Structures are given as C-alpha cells and as structure tokens.
Short mmCIF file of C-alpha atoms in Angstrom, two decimals:
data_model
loop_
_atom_site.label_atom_id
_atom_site.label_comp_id
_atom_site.label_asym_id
_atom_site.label_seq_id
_atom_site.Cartn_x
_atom_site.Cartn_y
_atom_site.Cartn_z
CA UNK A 1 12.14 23.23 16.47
CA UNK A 2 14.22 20.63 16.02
CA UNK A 3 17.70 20.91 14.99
CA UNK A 4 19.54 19.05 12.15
CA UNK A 5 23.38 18.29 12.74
CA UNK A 6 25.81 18.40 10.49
CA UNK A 7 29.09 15.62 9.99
CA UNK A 8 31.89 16.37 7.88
CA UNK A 9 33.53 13.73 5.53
CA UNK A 10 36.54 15.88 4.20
CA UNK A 11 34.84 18.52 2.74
CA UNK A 12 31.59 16.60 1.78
CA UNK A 13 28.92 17.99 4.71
CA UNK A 14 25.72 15.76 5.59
CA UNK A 15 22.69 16.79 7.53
CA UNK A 16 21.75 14.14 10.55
CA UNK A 17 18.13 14.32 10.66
CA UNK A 18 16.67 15.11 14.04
CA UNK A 19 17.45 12.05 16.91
CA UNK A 20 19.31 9.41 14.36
CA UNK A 21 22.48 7.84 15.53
CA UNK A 22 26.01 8.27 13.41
CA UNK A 23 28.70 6.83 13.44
CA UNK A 24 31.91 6.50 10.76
CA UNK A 25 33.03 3.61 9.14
CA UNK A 26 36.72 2.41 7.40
CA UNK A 27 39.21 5.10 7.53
CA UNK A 28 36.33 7.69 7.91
CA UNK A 29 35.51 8.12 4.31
CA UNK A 30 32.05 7.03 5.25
CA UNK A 31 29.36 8.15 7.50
CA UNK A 32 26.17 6.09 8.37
CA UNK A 33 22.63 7.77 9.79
CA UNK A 34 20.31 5.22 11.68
CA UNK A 35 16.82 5.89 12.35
CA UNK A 36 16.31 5.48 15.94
CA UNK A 37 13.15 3.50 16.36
CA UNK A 38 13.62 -0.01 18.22
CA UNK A 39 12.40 -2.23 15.62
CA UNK A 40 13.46 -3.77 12.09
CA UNK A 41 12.11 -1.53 10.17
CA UNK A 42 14.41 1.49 10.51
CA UNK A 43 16.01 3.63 7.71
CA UNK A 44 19.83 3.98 7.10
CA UNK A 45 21.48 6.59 5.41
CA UNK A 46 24.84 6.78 4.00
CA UNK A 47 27.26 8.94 2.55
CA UNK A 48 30.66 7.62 0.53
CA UNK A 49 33.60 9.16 -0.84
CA UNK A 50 35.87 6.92 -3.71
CA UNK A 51 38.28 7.67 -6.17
CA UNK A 52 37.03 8.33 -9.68
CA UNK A 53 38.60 7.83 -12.93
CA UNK A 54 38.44 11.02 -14.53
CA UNK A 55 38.52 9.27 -18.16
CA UNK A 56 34.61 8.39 -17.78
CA UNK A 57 32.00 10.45 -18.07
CA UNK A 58 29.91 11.36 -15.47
CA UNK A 59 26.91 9.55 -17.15
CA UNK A 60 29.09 6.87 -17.64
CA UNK A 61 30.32 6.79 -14.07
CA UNK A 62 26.90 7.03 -12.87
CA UNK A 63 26.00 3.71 -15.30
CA UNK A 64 28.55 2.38 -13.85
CA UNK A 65 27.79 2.20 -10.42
CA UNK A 66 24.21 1.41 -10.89
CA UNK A 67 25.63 -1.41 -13.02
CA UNK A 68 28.05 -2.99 -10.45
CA UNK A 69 25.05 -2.68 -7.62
CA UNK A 70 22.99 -4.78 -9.91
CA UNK A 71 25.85 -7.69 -10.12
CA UNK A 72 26.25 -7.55 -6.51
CA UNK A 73 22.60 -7.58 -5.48
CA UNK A 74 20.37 -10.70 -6.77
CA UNK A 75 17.27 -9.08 -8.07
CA UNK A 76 17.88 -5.70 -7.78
CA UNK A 77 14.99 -3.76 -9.99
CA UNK A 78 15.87 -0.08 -10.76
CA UNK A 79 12.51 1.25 -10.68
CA UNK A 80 13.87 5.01 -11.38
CA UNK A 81 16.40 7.16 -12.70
CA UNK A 82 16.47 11.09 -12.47
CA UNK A 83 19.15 13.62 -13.65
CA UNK A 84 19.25 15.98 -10.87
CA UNK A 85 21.63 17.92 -9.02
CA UNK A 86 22.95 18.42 -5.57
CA UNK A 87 24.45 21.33 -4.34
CA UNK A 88 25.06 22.68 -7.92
CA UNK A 89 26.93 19.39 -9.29
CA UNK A 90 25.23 17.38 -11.85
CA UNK A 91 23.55 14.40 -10.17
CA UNK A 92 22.14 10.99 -10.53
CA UNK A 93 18.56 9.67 -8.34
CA UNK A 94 18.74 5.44 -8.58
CA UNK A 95 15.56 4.12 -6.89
CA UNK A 96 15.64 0.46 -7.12
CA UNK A 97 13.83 -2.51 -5.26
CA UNK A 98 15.92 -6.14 -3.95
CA UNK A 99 14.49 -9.01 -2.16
CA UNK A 100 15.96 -9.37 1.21
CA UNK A 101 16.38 -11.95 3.75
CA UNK A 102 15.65 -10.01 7.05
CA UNK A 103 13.30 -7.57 5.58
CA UNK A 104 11.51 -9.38 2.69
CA UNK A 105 12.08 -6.29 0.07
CA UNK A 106 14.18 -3.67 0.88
CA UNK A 107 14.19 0.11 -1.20
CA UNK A 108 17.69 1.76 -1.98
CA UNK A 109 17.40 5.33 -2.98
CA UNK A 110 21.09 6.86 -4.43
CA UNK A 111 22.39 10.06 -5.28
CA UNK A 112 25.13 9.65 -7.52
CA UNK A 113 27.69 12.75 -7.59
CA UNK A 114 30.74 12.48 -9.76
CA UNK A 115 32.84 15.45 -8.42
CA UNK A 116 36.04 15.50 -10.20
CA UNK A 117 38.43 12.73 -9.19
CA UNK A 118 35.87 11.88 -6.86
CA UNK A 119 32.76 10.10 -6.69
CA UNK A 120 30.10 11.07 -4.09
CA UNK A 121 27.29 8.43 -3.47
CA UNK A 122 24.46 8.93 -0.87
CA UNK A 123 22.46 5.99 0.25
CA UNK A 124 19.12 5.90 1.75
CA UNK A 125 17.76 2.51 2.64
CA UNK A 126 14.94 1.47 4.36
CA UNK A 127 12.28 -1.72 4.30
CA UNK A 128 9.90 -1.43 1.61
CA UNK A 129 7.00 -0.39 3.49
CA UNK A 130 8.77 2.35 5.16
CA UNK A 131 9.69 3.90 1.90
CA UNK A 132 6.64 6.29 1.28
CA UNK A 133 6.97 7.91 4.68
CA UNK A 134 10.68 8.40 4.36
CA UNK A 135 10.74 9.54 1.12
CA UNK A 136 10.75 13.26 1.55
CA UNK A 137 13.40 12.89 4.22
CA UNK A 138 15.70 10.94 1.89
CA UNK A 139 15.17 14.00 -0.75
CA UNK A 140 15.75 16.03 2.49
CA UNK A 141 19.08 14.90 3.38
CA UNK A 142 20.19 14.95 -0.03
CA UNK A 143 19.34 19.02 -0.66
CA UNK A 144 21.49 19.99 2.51
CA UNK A 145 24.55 17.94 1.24
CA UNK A 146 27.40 20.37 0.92
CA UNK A 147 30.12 18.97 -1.00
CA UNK A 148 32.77 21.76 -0.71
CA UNK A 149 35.90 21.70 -2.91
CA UNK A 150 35.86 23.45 -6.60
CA UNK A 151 33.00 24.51 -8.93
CA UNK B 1 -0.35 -29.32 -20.16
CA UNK B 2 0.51 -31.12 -16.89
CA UNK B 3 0.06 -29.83 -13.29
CA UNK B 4 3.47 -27.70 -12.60
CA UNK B 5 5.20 -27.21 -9.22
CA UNK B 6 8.04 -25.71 -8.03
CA UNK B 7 8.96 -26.25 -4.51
CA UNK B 8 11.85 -23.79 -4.34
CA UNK B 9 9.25 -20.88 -5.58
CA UNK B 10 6.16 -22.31 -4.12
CA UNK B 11 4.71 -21.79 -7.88
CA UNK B 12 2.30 -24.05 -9.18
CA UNK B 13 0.72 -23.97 -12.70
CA UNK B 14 -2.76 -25.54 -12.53
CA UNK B 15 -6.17 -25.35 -13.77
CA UNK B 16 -8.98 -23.70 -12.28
CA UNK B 17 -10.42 -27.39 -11.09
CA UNK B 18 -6.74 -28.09 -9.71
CA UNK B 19 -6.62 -25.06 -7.75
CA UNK B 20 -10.23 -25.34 -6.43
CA UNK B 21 -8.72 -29.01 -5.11
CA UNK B 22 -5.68 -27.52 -3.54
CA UNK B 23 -7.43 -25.23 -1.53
CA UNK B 24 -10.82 -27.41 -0.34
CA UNK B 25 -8.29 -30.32 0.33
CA UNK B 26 -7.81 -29.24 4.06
CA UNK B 27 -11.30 -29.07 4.93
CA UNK B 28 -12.32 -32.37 3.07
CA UNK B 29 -10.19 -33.78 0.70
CA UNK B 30 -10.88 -35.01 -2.56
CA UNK B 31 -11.86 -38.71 -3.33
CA UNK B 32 -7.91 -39.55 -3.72
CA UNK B 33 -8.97 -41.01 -7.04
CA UNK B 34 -10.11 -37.64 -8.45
CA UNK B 35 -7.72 -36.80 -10.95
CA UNK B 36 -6.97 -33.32 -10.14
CA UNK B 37 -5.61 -35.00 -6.69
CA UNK B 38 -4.12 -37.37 -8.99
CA UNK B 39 -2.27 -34.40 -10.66
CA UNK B 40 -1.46 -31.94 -7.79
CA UNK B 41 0.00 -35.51 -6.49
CA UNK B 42 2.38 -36.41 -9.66
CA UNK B 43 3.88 -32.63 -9.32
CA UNK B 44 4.05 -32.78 -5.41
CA UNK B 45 1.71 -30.23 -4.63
CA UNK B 46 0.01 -32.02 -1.97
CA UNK B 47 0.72 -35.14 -0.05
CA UNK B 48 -0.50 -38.19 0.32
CA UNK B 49 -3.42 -36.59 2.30
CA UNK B 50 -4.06 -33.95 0.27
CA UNK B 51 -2.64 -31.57 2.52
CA UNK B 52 -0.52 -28.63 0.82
CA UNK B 53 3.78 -28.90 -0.05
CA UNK B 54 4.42 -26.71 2.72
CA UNK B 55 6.23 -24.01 0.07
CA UNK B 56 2.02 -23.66 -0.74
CA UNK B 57 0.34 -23.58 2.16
CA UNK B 58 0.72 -19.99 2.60
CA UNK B 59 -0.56 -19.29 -0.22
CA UNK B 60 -4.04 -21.96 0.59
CA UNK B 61 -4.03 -20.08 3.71
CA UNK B 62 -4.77 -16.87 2.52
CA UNK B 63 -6.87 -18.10 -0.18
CA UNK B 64 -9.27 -19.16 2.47
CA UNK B 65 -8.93 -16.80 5.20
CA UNK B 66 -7.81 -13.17 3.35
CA UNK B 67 -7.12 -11.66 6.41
CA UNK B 68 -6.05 -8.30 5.30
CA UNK B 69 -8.02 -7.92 1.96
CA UNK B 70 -8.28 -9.00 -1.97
CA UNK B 71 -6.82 -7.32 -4.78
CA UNK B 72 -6.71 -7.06 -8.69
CA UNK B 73 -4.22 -5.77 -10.83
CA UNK B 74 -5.81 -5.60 -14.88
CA UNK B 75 -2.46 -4.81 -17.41
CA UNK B 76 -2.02 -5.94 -20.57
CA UNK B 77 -5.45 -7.30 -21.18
CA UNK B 78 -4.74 -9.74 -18.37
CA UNK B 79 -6.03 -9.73 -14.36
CA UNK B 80 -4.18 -11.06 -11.56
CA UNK B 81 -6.01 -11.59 -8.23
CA UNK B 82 -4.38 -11.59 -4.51
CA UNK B 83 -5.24 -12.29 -1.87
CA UNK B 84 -3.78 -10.50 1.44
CA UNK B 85 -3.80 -13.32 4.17
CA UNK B 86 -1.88 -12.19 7.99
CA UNK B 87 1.86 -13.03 6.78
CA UNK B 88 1.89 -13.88 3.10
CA UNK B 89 0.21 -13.09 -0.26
CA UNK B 90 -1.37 -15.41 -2.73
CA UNK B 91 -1.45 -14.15 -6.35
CA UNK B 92 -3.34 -16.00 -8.98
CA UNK B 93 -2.29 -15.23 -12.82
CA UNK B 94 -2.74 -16.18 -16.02
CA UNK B 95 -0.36 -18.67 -16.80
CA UNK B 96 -0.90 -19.40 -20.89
CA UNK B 97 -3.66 -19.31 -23.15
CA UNK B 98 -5.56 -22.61 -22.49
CA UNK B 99 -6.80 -21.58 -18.99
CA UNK B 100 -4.24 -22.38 -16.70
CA UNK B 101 -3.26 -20.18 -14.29
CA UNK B 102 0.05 -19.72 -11.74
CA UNK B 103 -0.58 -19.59 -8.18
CA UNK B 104 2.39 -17.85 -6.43
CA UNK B 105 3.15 -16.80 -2.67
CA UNK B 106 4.56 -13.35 -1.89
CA UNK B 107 5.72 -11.94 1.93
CA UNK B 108 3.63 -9.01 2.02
CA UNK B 109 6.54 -6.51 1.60
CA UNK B 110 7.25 -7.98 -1.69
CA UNK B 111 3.94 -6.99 -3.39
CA UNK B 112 5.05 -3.72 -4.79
CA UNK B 113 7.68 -4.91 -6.51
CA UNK B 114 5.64 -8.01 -7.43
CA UNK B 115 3.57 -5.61 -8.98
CA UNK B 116 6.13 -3.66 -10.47
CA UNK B 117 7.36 -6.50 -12.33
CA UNK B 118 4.00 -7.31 -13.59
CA UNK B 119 3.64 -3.92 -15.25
CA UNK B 120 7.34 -2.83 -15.96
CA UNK B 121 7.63 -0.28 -13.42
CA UNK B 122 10.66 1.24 -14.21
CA UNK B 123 12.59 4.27 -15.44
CA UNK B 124 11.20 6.53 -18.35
CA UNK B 125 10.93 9.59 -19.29
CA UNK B 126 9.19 12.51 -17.18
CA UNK B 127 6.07 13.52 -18.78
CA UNK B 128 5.53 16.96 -18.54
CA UNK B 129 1.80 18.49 -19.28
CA UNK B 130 -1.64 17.18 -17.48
CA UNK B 131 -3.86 15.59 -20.08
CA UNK B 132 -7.14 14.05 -20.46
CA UNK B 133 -8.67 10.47 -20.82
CA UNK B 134 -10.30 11.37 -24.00
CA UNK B 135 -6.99 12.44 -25.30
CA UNK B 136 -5.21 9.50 -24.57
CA UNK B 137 -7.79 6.87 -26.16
CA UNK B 138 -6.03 7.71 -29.30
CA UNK B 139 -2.82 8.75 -28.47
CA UNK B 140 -0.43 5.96 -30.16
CA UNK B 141 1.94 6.46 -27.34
CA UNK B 142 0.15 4.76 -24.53
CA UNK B 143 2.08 1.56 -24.19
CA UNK B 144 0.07 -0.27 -21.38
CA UNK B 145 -3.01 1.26 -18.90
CA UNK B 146 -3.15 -0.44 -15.81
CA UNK B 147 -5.49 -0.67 -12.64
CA UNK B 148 -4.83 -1.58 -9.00
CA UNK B 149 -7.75 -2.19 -6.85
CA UNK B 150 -7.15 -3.53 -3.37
CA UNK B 151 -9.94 -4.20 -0.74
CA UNK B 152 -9.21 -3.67 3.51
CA UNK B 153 -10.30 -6.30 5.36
CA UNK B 154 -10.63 -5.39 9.60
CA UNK B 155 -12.18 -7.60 12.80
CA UNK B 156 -15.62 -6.14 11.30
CA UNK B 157 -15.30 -7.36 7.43
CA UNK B 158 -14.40 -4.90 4.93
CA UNK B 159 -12.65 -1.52 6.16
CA UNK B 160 -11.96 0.24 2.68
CA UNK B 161 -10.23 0.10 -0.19
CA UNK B 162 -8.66 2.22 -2.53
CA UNK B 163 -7.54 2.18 -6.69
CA UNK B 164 -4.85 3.59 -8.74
CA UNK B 165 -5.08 3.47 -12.66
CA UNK B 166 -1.86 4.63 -14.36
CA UNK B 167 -1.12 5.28 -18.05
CA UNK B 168 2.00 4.23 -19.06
CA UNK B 169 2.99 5.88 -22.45
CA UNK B 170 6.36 6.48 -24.26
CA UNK B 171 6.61 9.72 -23.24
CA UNK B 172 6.48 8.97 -19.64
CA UNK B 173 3.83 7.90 -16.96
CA UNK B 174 0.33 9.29 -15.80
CA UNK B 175 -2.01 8.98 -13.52
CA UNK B 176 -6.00 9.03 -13.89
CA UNK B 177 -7.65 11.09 -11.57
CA UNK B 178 -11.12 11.10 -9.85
CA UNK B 179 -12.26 13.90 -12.19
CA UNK B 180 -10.87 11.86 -15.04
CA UNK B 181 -8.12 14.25 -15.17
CA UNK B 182 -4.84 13.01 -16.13
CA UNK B 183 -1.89 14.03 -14.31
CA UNK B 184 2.29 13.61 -15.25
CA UNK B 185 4.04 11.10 -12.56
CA UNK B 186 7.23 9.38 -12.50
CA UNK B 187 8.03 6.05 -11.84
CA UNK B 188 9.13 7.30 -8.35
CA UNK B 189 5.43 8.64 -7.59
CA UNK B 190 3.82 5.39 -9.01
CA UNK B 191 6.37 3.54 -6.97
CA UNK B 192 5.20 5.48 -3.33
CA UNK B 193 1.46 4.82 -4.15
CA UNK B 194 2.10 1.09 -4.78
CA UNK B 195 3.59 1.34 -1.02
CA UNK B 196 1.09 3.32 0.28
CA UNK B 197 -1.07 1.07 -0.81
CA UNK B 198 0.47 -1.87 0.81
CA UNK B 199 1.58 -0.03 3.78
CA UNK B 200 -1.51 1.57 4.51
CA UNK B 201 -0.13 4.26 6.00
CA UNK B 202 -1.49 6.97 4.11
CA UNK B 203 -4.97 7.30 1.99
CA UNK B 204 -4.23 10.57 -0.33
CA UNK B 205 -3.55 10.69 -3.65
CA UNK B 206 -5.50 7.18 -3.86
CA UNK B 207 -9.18 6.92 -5.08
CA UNK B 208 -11.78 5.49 -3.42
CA UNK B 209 -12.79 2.05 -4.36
CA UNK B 210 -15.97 2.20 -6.16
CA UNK B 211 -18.74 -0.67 -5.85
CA UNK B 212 -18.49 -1.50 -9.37
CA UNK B 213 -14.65 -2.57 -9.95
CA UNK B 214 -14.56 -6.57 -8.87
CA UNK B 215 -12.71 -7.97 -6.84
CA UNK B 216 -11.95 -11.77 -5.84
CA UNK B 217 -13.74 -13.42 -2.71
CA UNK B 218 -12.62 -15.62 -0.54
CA UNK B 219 -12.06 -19.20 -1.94
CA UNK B 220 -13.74 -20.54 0.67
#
C-alpha cells in the first residue's frame, strides 16, 4: 500500500503522490511535487496561493488567468476547458499544449479555484508524451486538495 | 506559384515534382539544369549540390527512411501524410488548390498538437448521449469528421498500427467506435488518444488498423 503525504500551504492541503520529491518555494505560498524518475521526462506539480480581487467574477478570474498564461507563453493552445469543482468550490480544468525548448511540447493541466480573496491554482506539467499516463494522477492530486477556510 | 522556403520553419511549398527532387537529390541528384533543381535552388532549399538546407533534411530523412511508421490524418476534405523517421517528423499537406503541397518538420513530441491544430482541437461543449453513425450523416451539427491512421514500423517492418475517427459537432465531440457505435468525448479524451498514439504506450481505446485505410510509403 503505498501511502500519499500530505503538505500544508496555510490552510490549502495537497496530496504528494507516492516517492515524489517537495519542496516550497518564495515565502512558502507555493509547493512543488517532482516525479522522481532520473530522466527529462518527469512530471511537476504545483500548488499556488495569490491574492484575488473580489470585484471579478470567478469566471472572470478564471479567464483571466488562462488569459495572462497565454501572453506569457508563445504558442500556448488551450485544448480544454471544464467547469468542475474541487473540494466543494466551484472550479476551472485548463488543459493546454506549448512548444518547449528542452522538451519539444510540453502539457499544462490547471485547476483554477477562486476562493474568496484568494485564488487557488494547481499545476500539473509534464512532457507531452508523458501526459496520457499521468493523467489520472493529475485528476488524482486534484480530488484530495483540501482547501480549508469558509464555505 | 514559385517554389517557397522558409529556413526559420524548415517549410517549403513545392510541387509534387519539386518534392520528388528534394528527396532523390542525396542519392543522385538531378541534372543541375532540371528546373525543379533550378527552383528548390532560387528558394534555397538545396545547395549547390543538391543536398538539403539543413532546416530540411530532417524532414528528407524521414521521408526516405520512416523509421518509426507513416501516418494520415483526412479533415476537412483534405489528407496530410507523415512520416515518423528516429528524431523528427515529416508532414506533407495540401498547400492551395493548384497542387502544391507544404512539406514541414515536426520533433516527434510536437505531433499531437500538430495535429490538434490541423483539426481545431480545442474546448467545446461536453456531449452527453452515445449516438450512431447513421444518425449523424444528417445531423446538421457535425462541423468536421476526422481520421487518424498511423502505421508502427519495428527492426522486422511493420509492427501495428492503430486509427481514431472523431466527430466533431457543435454540440461537442465523439468518437466512432469499432461497432460503429458512437460514443460522447471531450477534447481532453481526444487529446490522451492523440498521445497515446504517439507515445505508444498504451493500445486501448484505439482501433485496429484495417488493411483497407492507405497509408503513405516510403519515398524512397
């Protein structure tokens, strides 16, 4: 049985999966997951916590975002979008596609979590190739996110 | 229309005569008085000795030696042909409507989203109930059907292959199943086959390449 571990970011709560290496980033308000596999071709998850205007909507946050990743990555394709939720907040699933130099494609899967004055954003990236077989482990990580605070 | 190159892309625009040049041209090249050397020459194609710009030999190498396999996406009333050599991809499309066609080089990783782009993978709406071929010849919201067949090659010649059709309507996205069922998908699911596909990591919920859907050979 193998065990998933769980890191705290405030009181957002992320699921390690089995054997992949964390560690925190900037003043803590960010926690990265690496695959542990030797080669190029490993997965990274991560999970952020930034301020929010409350005067947008949370579609409109969530447009946002995928809006600003587009400016900042040449090429990016959004290949999906998916209302959804995680743990009982409304949600957003971006699955986009970008050309990149080390990998030759690279996948980005989001969840997008507006949470008040807060705005929750889970990252799963991983070569292109390696997408299929990760897939259910992205979706995986995102279902045990616990983001705490008020309903 | 005159012979097109980009070096920065590795693109050329040629015709069918052009290309056959470009690709022959390492093994014996052309009288350098033929005028499609003459032309692959005036757009920098090739050099002086009809070898390949180096942005397109890549793409000449796996047009003669297709490693890893052939494929053919059809969309849109159009086919484009790859072929899967051991580090790149060469695609061959329709360029415009008087027979020219653009000859482009892909890393390997690149292919599903070269393919998405092709065929406007991207976000709509989730379709909901199963349906059937039959039902979907007439349905005025099909917006685009199209096929991806690739071809394995191995050491021993040709290991496999697999196909994916996929209905693309305005309701959302299907795919066509071996009992010519037709299931709901998202662009998500499309998105992991078109991987799969390329990765060849995993076989299921692809169908077996029939005999009777072509495929390109190698140029050569």
């Amino acid at each position: 049985m193998t065990t998933w571990h769980r890191l705290a970011v405030g009181d957002v709560t992320v699921a390690t999966p089995p054997g992949w290496e964390t560690r925190r980033e900037g003043d803590g308000a960010t926690i990265v997951m690496t695959e542990t596999r030797g080669d190029h071709a490993a997965a990274t998850i991560m999970v952020t916590i930034a301020d929010r205007t409350q005067d947008e909507s949370s579609v409109a946050w969530a447009q946002h975002v995928v809006a600003s990743l587009g400016e900042r990555i040449p090429r990016m394709r959004v290949i999906d979008l998916e209302d959804t939720e995680v743990d009982g907040r409304w949600a957003r699933r971006v699955l986009s596609h970008h050309p990149h130099r080390r990998h030759g494609g690279l996948v980005l899967e989001r969840w997008l979590v507006p949470d008040g004055s807060r705005g929750i954003a889970l990252t799963c990236s991983v070569p292109t190739p390696g997408y299929d077989e990760r897939a259910d482990l992205f979706a995986a990580v995102a279902a045990r996110l616990e983001l705490g605070g008020s309903r | 229309m005159s012979t097109e190159f980009d070096p920065g892309t590795g693109t050329l625009v040629a015709d069918a005569a052009e290309l056959d040049a470009l690709v022959r041209c390492a093994d014996a090249p052309p009288s350098p008085c033929s005028s499609e050397l003459r032309a692959l020459r005036r757009a920098d194609a090739v050099d002086a000795r009809g070898q390949p710009h180096p942005a397109l030999d890549p793409a000449v190498r796996a047009l003669r030696r297709p490693e890893a396999g052939v494929l053919s996406l059809t969309y849109a009333g159009r086919t484009m042909h790859g072929w899967r050599g051991a580090d790149s991809i060469a695609l061959l499309m329709p360029a415009d409507g008087i027979g020219r066609r653009a000859l482009v080089t892909l890393w390997p990783s690149l292919l599903p989203e070269g393919i998405a782009r092709a065929v406007d993978l991207a976000p709509r709406p989730r379709s909901r109930a199963p349906t059937t071929v039959d039902a979907l010849a007439d349905d005025p919201t099909v917006n685009r059907w199209w096929r991806l067949a690739v071809a394995c090659f191995g050491p021993n010649g040709r290991s496999g292959g697999s196909f994916l059709d996929v209905v693309d309507t305005f309701g959302g996205l299907y795919t066509v199943e071996t009992d010519r069922s037709v299931l709901p998908t998202t662009p998500t699911g499309v998105w992991r086959l078109l991987v799969r596909i390329v990765a060849r990591t995993r076989r299921d919920g692809l169908r077996p390449l029939p005999p009777e859907i072509e495929l390109p050979q190698p140029w050569i």
